[in-house]
PDB file of C-alpha atoms in Angstrom:
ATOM      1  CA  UNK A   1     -27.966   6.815 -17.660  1.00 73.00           C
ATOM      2  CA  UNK A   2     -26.849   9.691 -15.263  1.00 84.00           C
ATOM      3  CA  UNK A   3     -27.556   9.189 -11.100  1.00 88.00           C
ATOM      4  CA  UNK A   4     -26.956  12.151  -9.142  1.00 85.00           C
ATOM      5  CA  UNK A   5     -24.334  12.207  -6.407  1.00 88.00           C
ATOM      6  CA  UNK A   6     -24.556  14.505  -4.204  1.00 85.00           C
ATOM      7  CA  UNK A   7     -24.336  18.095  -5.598  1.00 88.00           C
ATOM      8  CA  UNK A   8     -21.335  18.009  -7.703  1.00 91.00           C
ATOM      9  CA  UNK A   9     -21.177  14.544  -8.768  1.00 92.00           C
ATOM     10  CA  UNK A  10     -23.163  12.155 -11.676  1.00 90.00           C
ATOM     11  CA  UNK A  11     -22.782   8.688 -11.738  1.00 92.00           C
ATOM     12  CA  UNK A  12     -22.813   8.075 -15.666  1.00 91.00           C
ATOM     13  CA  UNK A  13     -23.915   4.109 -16.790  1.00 89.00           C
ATOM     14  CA  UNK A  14     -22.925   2.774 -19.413  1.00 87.00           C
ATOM     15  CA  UNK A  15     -24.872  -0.424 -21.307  1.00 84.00           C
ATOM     16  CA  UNK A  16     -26.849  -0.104 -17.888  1.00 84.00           C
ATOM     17  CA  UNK A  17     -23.384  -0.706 -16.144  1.00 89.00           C
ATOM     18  CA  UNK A  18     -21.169   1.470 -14.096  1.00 90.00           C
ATOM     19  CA  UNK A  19     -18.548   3.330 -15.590  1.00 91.00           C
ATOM     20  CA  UNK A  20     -17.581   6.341 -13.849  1.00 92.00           C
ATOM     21  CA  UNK A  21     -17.972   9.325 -11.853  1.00 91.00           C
ATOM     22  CA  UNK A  22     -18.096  13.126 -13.145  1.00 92.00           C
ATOM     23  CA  UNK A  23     -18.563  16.402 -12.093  1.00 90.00           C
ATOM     24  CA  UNK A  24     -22.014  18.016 -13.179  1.00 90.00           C
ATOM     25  CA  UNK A  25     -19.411  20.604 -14.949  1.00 90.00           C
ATOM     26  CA  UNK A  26     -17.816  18.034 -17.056  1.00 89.00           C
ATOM     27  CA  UNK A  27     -20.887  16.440 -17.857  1.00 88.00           C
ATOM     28  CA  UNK A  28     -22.574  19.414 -19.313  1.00 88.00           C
ATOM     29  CA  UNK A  29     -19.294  20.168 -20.814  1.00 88.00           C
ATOM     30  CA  UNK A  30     -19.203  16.834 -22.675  1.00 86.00           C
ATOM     31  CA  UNK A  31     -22.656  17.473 -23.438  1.00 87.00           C
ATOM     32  CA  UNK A  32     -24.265  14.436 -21.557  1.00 86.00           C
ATOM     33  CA  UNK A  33     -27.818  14.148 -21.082  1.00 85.00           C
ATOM     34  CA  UNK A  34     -30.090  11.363 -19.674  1.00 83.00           C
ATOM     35  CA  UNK A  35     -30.583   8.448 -21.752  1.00 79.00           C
ATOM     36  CA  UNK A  36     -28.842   9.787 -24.457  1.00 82.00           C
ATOM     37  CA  UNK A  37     -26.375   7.729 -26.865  1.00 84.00           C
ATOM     38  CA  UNK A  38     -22.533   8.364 -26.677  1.00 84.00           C
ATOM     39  CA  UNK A  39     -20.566   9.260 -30.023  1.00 85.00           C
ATOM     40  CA  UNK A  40     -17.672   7.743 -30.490  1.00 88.00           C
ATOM     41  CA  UNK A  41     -16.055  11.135 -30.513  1.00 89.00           C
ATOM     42  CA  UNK A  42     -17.706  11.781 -26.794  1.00 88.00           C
ATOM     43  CA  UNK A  43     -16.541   8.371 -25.955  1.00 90.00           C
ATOM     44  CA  UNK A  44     -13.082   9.415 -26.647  1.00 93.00           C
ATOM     45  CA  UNK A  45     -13.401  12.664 -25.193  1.00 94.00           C
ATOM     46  CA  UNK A  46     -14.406  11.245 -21.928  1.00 94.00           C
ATOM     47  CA  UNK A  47     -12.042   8.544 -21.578  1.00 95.00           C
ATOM     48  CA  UNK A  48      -9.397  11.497 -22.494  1.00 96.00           C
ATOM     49  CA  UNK A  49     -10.874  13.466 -19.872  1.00 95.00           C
ATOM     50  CA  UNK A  50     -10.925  10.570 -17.074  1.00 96.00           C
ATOM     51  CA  UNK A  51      -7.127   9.305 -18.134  1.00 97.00           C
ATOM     52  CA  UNK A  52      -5.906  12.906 -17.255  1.00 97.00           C
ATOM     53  CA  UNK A  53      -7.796  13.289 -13.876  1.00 96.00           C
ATOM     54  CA  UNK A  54      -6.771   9.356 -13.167  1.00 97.00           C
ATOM     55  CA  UNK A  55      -2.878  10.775 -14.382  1.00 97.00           C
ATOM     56  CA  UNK A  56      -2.941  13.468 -12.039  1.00 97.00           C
ATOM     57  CA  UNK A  57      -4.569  11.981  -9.104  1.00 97.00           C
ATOM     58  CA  UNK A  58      -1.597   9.485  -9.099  1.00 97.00           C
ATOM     59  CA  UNK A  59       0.791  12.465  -9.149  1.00 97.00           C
ATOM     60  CA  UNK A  60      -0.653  13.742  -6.345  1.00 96.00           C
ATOM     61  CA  UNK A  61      -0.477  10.473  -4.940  1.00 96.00           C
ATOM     62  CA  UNK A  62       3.159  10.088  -4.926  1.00 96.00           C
ATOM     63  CA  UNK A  63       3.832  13.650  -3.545  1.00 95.00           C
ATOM     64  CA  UNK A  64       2.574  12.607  -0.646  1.00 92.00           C
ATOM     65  CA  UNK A  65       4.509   9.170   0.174  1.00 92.00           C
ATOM     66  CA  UNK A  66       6.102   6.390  -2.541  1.00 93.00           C
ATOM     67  CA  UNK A  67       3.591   3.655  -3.362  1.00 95.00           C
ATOM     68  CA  UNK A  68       3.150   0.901  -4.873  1.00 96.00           C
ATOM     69  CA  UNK A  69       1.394   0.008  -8.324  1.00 96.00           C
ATOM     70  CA  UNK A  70      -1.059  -1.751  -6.079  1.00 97.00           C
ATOM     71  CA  UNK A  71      -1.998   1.095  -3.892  1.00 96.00           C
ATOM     72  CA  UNK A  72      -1.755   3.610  -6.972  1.00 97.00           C
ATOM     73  CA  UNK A  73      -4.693   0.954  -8.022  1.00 97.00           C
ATOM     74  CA  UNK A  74      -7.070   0.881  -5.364  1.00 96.00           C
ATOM     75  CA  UNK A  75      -6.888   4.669  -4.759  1.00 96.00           C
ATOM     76  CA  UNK A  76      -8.038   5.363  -8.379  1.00 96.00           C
ATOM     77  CA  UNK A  77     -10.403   2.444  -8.198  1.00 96.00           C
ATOM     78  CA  UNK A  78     -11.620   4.176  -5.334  1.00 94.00           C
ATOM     79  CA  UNK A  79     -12.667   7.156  -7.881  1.00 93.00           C
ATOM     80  CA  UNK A  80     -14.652   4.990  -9.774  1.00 94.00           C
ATOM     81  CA  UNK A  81     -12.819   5.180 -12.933  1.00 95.00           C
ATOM     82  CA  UNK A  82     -12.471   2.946 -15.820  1.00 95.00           C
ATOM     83  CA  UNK A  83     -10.094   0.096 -15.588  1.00 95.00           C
ATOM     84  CA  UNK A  84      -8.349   1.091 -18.715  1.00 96.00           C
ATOM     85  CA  UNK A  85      -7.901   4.826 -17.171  1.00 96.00           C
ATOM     86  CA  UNK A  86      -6.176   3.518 -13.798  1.00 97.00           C
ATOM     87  CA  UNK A  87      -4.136   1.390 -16.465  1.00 97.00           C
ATOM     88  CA  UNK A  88      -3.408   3.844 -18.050  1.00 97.00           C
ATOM     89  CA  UNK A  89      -2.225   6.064 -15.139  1.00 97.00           C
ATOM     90  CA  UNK A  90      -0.220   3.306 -13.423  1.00 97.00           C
ATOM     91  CA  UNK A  91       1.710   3.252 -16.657  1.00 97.00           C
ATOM     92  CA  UNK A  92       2.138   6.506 -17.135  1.00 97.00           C
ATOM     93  CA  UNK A  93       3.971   6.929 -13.960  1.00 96.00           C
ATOM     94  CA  UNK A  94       5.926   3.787 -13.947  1.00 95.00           C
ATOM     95  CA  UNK A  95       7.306   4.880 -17.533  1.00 94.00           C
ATOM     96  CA  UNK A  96       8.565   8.132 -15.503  1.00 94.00           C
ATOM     97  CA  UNK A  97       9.874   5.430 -13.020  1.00 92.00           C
ATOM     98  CA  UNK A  98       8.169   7.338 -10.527  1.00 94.00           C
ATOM     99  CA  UNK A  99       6.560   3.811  -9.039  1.00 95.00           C
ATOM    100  CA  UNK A 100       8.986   1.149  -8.762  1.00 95.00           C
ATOM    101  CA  UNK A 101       7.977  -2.080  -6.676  1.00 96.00           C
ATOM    102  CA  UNK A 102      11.401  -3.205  -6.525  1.00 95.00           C
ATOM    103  CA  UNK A 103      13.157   0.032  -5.337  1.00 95.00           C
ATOM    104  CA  UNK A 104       9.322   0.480  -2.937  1.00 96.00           C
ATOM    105  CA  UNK A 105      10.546  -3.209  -1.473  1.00 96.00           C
ATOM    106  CA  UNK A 106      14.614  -2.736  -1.011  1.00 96.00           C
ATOM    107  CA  UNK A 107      13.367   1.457   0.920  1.00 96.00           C
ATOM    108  CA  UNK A 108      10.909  -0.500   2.768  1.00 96.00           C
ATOM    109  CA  UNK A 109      13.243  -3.109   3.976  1.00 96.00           C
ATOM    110  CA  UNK A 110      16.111  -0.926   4.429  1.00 95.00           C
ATOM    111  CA  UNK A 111      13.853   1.501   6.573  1.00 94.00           C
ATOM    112  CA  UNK A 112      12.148  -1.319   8.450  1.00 93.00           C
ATOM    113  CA  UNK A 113      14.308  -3.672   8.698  1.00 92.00           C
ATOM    114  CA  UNK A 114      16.459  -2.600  11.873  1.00 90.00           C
ATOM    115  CA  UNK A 115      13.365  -2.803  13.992  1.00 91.00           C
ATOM    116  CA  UNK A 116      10.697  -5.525  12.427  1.00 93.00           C
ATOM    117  CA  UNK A 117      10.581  -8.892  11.737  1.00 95.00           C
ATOM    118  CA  UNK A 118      10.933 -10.571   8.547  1.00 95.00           C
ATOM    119  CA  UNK A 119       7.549 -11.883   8.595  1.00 95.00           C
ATOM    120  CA  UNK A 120       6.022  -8.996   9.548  1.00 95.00           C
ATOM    121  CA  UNK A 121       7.810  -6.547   6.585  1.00 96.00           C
ATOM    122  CA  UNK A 122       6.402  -9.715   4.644  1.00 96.00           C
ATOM    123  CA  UNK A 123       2.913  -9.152   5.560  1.00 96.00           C
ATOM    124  CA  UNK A 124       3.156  -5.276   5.551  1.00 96.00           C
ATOM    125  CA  UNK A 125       4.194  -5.524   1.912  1.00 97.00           C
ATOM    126  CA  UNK A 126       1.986  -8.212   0.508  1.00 97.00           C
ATOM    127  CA  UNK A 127      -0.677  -5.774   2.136  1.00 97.00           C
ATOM    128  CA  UNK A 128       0.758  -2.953  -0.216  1.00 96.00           C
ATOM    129  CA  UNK A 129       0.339  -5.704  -2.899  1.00 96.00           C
ATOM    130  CA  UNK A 130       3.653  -6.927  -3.282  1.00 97.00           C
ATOM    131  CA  UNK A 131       4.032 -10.480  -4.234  1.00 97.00           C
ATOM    132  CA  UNK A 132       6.174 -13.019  -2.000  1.00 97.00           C
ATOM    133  CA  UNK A 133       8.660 -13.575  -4.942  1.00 97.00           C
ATOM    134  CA  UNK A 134       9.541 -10.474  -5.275  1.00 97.00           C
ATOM    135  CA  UNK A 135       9.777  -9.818  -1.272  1.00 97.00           C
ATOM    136  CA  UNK A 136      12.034 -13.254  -0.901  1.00 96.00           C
ATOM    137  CA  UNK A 137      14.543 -12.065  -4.341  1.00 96.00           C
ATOM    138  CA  UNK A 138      15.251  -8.677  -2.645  1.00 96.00           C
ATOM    139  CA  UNK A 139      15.102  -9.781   0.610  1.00 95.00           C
ATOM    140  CA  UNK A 140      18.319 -12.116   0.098  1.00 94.00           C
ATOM    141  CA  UNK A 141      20.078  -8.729  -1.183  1.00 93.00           C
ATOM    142  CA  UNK A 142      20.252  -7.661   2.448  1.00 92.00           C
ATOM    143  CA  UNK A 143      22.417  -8.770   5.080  1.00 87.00           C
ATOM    144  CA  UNK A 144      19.759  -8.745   8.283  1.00 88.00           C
ATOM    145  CA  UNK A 145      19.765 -10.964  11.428  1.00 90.00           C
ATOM    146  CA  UNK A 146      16.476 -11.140  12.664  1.00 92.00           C
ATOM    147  CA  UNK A 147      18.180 -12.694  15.882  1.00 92.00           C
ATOM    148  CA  UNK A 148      20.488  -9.155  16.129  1.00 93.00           C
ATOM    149  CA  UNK A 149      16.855  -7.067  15.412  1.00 94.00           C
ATOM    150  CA  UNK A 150      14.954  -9.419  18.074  1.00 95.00           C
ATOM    151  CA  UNK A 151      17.841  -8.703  20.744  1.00 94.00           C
ATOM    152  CA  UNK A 152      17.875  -4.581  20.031  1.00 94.00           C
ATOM    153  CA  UNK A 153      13.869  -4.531  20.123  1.00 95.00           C
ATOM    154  CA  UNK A 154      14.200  -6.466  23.576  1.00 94.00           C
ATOM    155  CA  UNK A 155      16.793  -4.231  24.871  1.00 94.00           C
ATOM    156  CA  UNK A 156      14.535  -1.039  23.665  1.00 94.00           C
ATOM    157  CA  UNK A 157      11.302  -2.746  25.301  1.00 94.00           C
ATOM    158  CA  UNK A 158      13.597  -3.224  28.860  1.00 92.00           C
ATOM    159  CA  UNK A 159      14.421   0.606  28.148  1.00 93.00           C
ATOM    160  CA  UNK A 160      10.441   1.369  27.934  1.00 94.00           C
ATOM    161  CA  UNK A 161       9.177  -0.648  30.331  1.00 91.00           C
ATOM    162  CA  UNK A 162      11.176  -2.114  32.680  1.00 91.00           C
ATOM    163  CA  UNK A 163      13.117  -5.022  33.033  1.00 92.00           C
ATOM    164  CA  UNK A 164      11.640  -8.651  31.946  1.00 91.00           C
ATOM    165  CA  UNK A 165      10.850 -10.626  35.235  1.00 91.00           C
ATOM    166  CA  UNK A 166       8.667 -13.651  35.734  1.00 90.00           C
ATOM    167  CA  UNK A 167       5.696 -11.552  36.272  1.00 90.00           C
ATOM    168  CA  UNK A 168       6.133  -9.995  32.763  1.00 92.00           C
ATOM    169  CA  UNK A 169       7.376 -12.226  30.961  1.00 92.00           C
ATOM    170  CA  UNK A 170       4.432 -13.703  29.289  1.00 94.00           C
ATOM    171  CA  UNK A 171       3.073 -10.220  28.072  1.00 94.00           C
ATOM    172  CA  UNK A 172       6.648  -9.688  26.922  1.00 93.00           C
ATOM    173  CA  UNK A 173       6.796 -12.942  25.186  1.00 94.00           C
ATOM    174  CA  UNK A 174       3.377 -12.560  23.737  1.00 95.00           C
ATOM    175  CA  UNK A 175       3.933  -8.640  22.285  1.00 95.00           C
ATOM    176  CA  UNK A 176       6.838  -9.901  20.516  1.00 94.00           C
ATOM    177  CA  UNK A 177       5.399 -12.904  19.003  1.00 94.00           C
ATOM    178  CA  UNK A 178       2.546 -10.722  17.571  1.00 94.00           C
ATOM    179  CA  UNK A 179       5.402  -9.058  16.012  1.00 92.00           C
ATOM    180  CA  UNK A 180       6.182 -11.789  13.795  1.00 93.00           C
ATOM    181  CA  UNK A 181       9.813 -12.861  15.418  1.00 95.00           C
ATOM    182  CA  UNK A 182      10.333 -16.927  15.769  1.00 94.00           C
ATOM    183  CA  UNK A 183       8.782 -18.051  18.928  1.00 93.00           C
ATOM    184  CA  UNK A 184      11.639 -19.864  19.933  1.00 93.00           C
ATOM    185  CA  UNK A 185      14.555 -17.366  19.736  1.00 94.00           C
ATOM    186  CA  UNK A 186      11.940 -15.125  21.408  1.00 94.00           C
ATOM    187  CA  UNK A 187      11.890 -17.586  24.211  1.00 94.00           C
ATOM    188  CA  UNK A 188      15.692 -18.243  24.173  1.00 93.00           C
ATOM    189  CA  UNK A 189      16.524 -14.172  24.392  1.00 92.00           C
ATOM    190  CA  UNK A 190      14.236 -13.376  27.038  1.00 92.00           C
ATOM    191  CA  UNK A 191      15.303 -15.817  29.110  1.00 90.00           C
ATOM    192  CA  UNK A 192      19.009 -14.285  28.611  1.00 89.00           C
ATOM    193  CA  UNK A 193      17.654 -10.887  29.787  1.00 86.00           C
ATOM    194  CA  UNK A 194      15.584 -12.434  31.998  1.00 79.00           C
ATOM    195  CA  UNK A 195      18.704 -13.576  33.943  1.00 60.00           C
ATOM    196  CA  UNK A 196      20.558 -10.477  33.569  1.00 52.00           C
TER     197      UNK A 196
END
C-alpha cells in the first residue's frame, strides 16, 4: 500500500505494516504502484536503494559533529527506514571507524571534564546512549578531581556574579547541586569562599 506524504513523499506498507518512506521519484522509478505485489528483485532493489540513502545520511551526520551509534540510530529511525538499513549504515561507518563509542566517551570526558560533574557527563552520555559500563571503564582512565572542578566552577561563578554571601548562598548552593556535584563538598567549598 502507498499513503501520500505531502508532495514528494509515499509512505509504502508492507504486509499492511510500515516500512518506509520514498520519494514519488523513486517510487515510480522502482515501478511501485498501489496494491501491487513486490518481486523479490524490487525487494532487493529497494532495500539497496534505502541502505545507500540510510549510508549517506549517516555521512552527513558525522560531518556535522561525532556521534554516537545511538544517535546515528535514532536520526535514521527518524527517516523511517528499515531496521536492517540503519543496521546496516551504523556498520558501515563503524567499519570505517568513523563512530567509535569509546574514543566519543574518552573526547567527551576530556572536553567536559574540566568544567562538569561526573554525574552529570554520566547522564549527558547515557542520553547519547552510552551505557554506564562503558562510562565507569574509561572514566577510571582519567585523572579528574571533581573536588578541583567544583572549586574552579565556584571561583568562575564568584567571577560572574559576585561574591557568595548569606543572601546568595542558597541559589548558589542550589545551581550547583543541579549540576550534579556532591551536596556536601558543595556545602563545604562555599562555605570556604563564603568566608573569604
Amino acid at each position: 500500500m502507498l499513503e501520500p506524504v505531502g508532495r514528494k513523499q509515499i509512505r509504502l506498507y508492507l504486509d499492511e505494516e510500515r516500512y518506509c518512506l520514498l520519494y514519488t521519484g523513486e517510487a515510480r522509478r522502482l515501478g511501485l504502484k498501489e496494491n501491487m505485489e513486490l518481486s523479490e528483485v524490487q525487494k532487493n532493489e529497494l532495500d539497496s536503494l534505502l541502505l545507500h540513502r540510510a549510508k549517506l545520511k549517516a555521512m552527513n551526520l558525522l560531518k556535522v559533529s561525532d556521534r554516537t551509534k545511538e544517535e546515528i540510530r535514532s536520526r535514521l529511525k527518524c527517516l523511517e527506514l528499515p531496521d536492517t538499513c540503519i543496521e546496516g549504515a551504523v556498520s558501515y561507518v563503524e567499519g570505517y571507524h568513523y563512530i567509535d563509542d569509546e574514543a566519543y566517551v574518552r573526547h567527551y570526558i576530556e572536553f567536559r571534564g574540566a568544567s562538569k560533574s561526573r554525574l552529570k557527563i554520566k547522564q549527558e552520555l547515557s542520553q547519547k546512549g552510552i551505557s554506564p559500563e562503558l562510562f565507569e571503564r574509561i572514566w577510571e582512565e582519567f585523572d579528574l578531581s571533581e573536588e578541583d572542578v567544583l572549586r574552579e566552577q565556584i571561583k568562575k561563578r564568584i567571577r560572574q556574579k559576585g561574591p557568595v554571601t548569606e543572601a546568595n548562598f542558597q541559589k548558589t548552593l542550589a545551581f550547583f547541586a543541579r549540576k550534579g556535584f556532591p551536596f556536601h563538598e558543595i556545602l563545604e567549598n562555599l562555605k570556604e569562599f563564603k568566608e573569604q
